[in-house]
CSV table of C-alpha atoms and ligand atoms in Angstrom, one decimal:
chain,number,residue,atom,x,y,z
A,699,UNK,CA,123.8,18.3,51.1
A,700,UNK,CA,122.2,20.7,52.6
A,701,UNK,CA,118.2,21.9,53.5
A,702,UNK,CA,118.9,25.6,54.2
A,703,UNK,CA,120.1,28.0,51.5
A,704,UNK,CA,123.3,29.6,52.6
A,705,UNK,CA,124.1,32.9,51.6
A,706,UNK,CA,127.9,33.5,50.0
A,707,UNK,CA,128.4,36.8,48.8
A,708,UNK,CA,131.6,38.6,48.5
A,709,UNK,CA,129.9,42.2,48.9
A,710,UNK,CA,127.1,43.5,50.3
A,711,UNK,CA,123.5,42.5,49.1
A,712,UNK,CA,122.6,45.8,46.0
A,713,UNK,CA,118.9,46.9,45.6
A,714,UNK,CA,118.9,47.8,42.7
A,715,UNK,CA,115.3,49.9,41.9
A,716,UNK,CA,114.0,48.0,39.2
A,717,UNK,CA,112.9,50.9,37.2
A,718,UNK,CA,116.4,51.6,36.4
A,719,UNK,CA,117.1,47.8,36.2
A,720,UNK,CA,118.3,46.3,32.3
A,721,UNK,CA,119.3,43.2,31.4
A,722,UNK,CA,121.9,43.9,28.8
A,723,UNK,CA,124.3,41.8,26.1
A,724,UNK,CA,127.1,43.3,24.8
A,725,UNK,CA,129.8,42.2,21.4
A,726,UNK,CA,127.1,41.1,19.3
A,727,UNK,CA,126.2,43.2,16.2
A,728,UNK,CA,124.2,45.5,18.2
A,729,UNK,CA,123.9,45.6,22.0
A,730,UNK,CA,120.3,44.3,23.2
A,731,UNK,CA,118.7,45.6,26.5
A,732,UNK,CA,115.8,45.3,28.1
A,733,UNK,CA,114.1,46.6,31.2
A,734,UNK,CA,112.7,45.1,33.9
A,735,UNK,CA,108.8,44.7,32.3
A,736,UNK,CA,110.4,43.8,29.1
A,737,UNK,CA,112.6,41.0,30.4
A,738,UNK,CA,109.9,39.9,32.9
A,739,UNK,CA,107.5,39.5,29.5
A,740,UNK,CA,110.1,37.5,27.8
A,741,UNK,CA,108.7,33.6,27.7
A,742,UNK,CA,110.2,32.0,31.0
A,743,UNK,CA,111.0,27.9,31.5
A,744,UNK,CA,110.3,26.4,35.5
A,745,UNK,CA,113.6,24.1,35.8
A,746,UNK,CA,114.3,21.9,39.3
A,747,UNK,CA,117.8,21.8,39.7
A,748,UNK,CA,120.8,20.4,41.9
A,749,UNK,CA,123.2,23.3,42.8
A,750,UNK,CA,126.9,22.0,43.6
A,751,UNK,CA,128.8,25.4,46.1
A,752,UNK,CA,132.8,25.1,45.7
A,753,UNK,CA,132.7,24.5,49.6
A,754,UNK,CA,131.2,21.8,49.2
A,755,UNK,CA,127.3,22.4,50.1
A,756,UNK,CA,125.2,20.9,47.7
A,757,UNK,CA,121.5,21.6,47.4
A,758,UNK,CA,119.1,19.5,45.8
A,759,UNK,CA,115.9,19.7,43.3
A,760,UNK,CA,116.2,23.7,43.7
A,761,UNK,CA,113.3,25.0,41.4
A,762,UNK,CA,113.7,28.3,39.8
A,763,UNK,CA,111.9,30.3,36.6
A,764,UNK,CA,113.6,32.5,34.3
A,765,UNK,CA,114.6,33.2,30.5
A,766,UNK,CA,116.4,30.9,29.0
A,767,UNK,CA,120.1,32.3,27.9
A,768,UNK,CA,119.2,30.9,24.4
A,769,UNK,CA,116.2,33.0,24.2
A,770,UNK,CA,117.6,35.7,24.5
A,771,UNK,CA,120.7,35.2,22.8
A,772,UNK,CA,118.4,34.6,19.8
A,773,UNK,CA,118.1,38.5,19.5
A,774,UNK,CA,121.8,38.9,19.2
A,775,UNK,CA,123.7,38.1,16.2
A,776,UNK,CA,127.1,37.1,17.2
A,777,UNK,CA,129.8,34.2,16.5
A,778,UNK,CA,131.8,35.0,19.7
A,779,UNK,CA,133.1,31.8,21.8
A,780,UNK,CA,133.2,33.4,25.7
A,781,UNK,CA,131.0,35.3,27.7
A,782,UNK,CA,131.3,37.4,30.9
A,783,UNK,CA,128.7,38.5,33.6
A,784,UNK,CA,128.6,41.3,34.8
A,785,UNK,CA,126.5,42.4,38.2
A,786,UNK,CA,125.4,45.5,40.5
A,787,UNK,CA,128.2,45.5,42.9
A,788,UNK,CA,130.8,44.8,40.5
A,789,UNK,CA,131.2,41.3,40.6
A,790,UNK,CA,131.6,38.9,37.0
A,791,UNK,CA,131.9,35.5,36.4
A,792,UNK,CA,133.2,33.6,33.1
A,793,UNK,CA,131.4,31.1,31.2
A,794,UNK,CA,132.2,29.7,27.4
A,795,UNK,CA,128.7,30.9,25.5
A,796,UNK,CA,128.3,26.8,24.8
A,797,UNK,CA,128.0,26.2,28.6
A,798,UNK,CA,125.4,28.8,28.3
A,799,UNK,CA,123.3,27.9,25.4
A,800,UNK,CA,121.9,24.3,24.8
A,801,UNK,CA,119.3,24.2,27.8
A,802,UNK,CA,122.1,24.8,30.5
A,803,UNK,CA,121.7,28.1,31.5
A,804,UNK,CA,118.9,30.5,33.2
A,805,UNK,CA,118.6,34.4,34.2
A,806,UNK,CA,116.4,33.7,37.1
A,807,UNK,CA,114.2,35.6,39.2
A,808,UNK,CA,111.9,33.3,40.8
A,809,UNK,CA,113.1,30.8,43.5
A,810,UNK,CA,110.7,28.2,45.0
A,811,UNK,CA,107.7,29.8,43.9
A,812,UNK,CA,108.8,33.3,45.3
A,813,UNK,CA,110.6,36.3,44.2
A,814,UNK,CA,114.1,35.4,44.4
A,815,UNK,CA,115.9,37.1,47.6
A,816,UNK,CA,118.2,40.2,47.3
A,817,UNK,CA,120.4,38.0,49.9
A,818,UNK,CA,120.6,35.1,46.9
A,819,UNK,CA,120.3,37.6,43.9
A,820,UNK,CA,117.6,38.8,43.4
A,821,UNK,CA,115.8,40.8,41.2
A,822,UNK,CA,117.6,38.4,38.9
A,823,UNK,CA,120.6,35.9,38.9
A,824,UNK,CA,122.3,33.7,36.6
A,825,UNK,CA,121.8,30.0,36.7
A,826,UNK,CA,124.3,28.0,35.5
A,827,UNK,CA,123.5,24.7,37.7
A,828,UNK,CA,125.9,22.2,36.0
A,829,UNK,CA,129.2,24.3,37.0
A,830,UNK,CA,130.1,25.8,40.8
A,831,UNK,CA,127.9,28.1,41.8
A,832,UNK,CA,130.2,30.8,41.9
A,833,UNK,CA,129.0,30.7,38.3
A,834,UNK,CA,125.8,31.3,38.7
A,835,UNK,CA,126.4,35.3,39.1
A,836,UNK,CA,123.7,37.1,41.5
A,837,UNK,CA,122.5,40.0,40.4
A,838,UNK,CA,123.3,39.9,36.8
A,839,UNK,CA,122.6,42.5,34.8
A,840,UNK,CA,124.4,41.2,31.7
A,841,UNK,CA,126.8,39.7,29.5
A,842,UNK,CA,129.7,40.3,27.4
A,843,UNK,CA,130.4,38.1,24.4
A,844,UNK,CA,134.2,38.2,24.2
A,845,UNK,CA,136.2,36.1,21.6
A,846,UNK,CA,139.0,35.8,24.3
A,847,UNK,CA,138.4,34.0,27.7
A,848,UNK,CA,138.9,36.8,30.1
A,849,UNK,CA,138.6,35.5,34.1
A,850,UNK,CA,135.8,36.8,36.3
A,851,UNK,CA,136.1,38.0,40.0
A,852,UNK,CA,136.6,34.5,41.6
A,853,UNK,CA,138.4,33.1,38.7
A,854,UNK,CA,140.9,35.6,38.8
A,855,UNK,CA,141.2,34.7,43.1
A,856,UNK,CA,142.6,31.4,42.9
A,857,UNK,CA,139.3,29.7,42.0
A,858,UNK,CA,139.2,27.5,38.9
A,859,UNK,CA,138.5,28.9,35.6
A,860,UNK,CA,135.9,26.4,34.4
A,861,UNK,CA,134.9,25.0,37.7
A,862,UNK,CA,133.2,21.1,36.8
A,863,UNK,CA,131.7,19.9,40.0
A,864,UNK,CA,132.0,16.1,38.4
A,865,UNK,CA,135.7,16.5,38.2
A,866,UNK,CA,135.9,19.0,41.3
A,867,UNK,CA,137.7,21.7,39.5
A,868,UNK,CA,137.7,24.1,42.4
A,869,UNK,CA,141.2,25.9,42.3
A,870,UNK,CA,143.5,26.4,39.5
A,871,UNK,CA,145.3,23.3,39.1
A,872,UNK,CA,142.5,21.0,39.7
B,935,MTE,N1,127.2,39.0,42.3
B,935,MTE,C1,127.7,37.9,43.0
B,935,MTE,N2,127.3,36.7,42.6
B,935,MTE,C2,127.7,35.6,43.2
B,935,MTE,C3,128.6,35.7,44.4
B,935,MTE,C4,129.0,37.0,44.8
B,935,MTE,O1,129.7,37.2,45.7
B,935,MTE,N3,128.5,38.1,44.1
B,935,MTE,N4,129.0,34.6,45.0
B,935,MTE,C5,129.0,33.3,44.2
B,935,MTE,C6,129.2,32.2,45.0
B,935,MTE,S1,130.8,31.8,45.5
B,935,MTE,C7,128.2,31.3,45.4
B,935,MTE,S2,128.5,29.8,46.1
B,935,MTE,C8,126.8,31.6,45.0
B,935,MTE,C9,126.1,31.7,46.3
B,935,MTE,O2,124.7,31.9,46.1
B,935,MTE,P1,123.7,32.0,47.3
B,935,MTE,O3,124.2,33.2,48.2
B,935,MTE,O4,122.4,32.3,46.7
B,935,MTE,O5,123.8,30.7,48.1
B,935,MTE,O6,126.7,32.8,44.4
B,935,MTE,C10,127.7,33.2,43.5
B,935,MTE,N5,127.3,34.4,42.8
B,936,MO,MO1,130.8,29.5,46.4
């Protein structure tokens, strides 16, 4: 475990102005977007969370706020079984829509009580805290419902396509 927050980010840290900033879903019926005051006015949850790194930090009782996936995937009609997110800086990450939906999953932007960090994602990250945090995409700015699977930036490098901390699946072939 660990008490500090280490930083892990393949790129450099985007500031994205958050005038310009949308949160966006795409393969539904109709793609939904919203801006920054829009997304911020969407009814949040406070969650405290254990957080599980693929090299093997973990942190424990992290407390974020943020929307719900399922709320806002109750604006878009869609019967798709994947999802990709997609981030400033290029970065995505995949996730099957039912390890999103169900009370697992968060699009964050408070950490601790603050505004979350650009360093750890800031304006607004996913949270996905029951898979590797290499899930939990910084910087999101959306998701694409996909029917296919299709393998995100770190999933496509070697590390595991699901990635269960329980069962350690770190690298393909765990
Ligand atoms: N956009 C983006 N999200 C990302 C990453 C990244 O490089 N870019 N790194 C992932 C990895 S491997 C981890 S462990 C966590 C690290 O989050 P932290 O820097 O807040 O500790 O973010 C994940 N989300
Ligand atoms: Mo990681």
């Amino acid at each position: 475990m660990t008490d500090d927050f280490p930083v892990l980010s393949a790129g450099p840290t985007p500031h994205p102005s958050l005038d310009e900033w949308t949160f966006t879903i795409e393969g539904g019926a109709q793609p939904v977007s919203w801006r920054w005051e829009e997304f911020r006015a969407l009814p949040s949850e406070t969650v405290t969370k254990d957080i599980h790194c693929v090299t093997k930090w973990s942190k424990f009782d992290t407390e974020w706020e943020g929307v719900s996936v399922d709320t806002l995937l109750e604006r878009v009609d869609h019967d798709r079984a994947y999802a990709l997110a997609f981030c400033d800086g290029g970065y995505t990450t995949n996730v099957p829509v039912e390890d999103l939906t169900g009370g697992k999953a968060w699009v964050a932007y408070i950490y601790d009580g603050e505004p979350l960090d650009p360093e750890h994602g800031g304006p607004a990250r996913l949270l996905v805290p029951h898979l590797y945090f290499w899930k939990s995409a910084k910087w999101v700015r959306g998701l694409r419902l996909l029917d296919d699977d299709e393998p995100g930036f770190w999933e496509t490098n070697g590390y595991h396509n699901y990635g269960d901390p329980w069962r350690e699946q770190r690298y393909w072939g765990d």
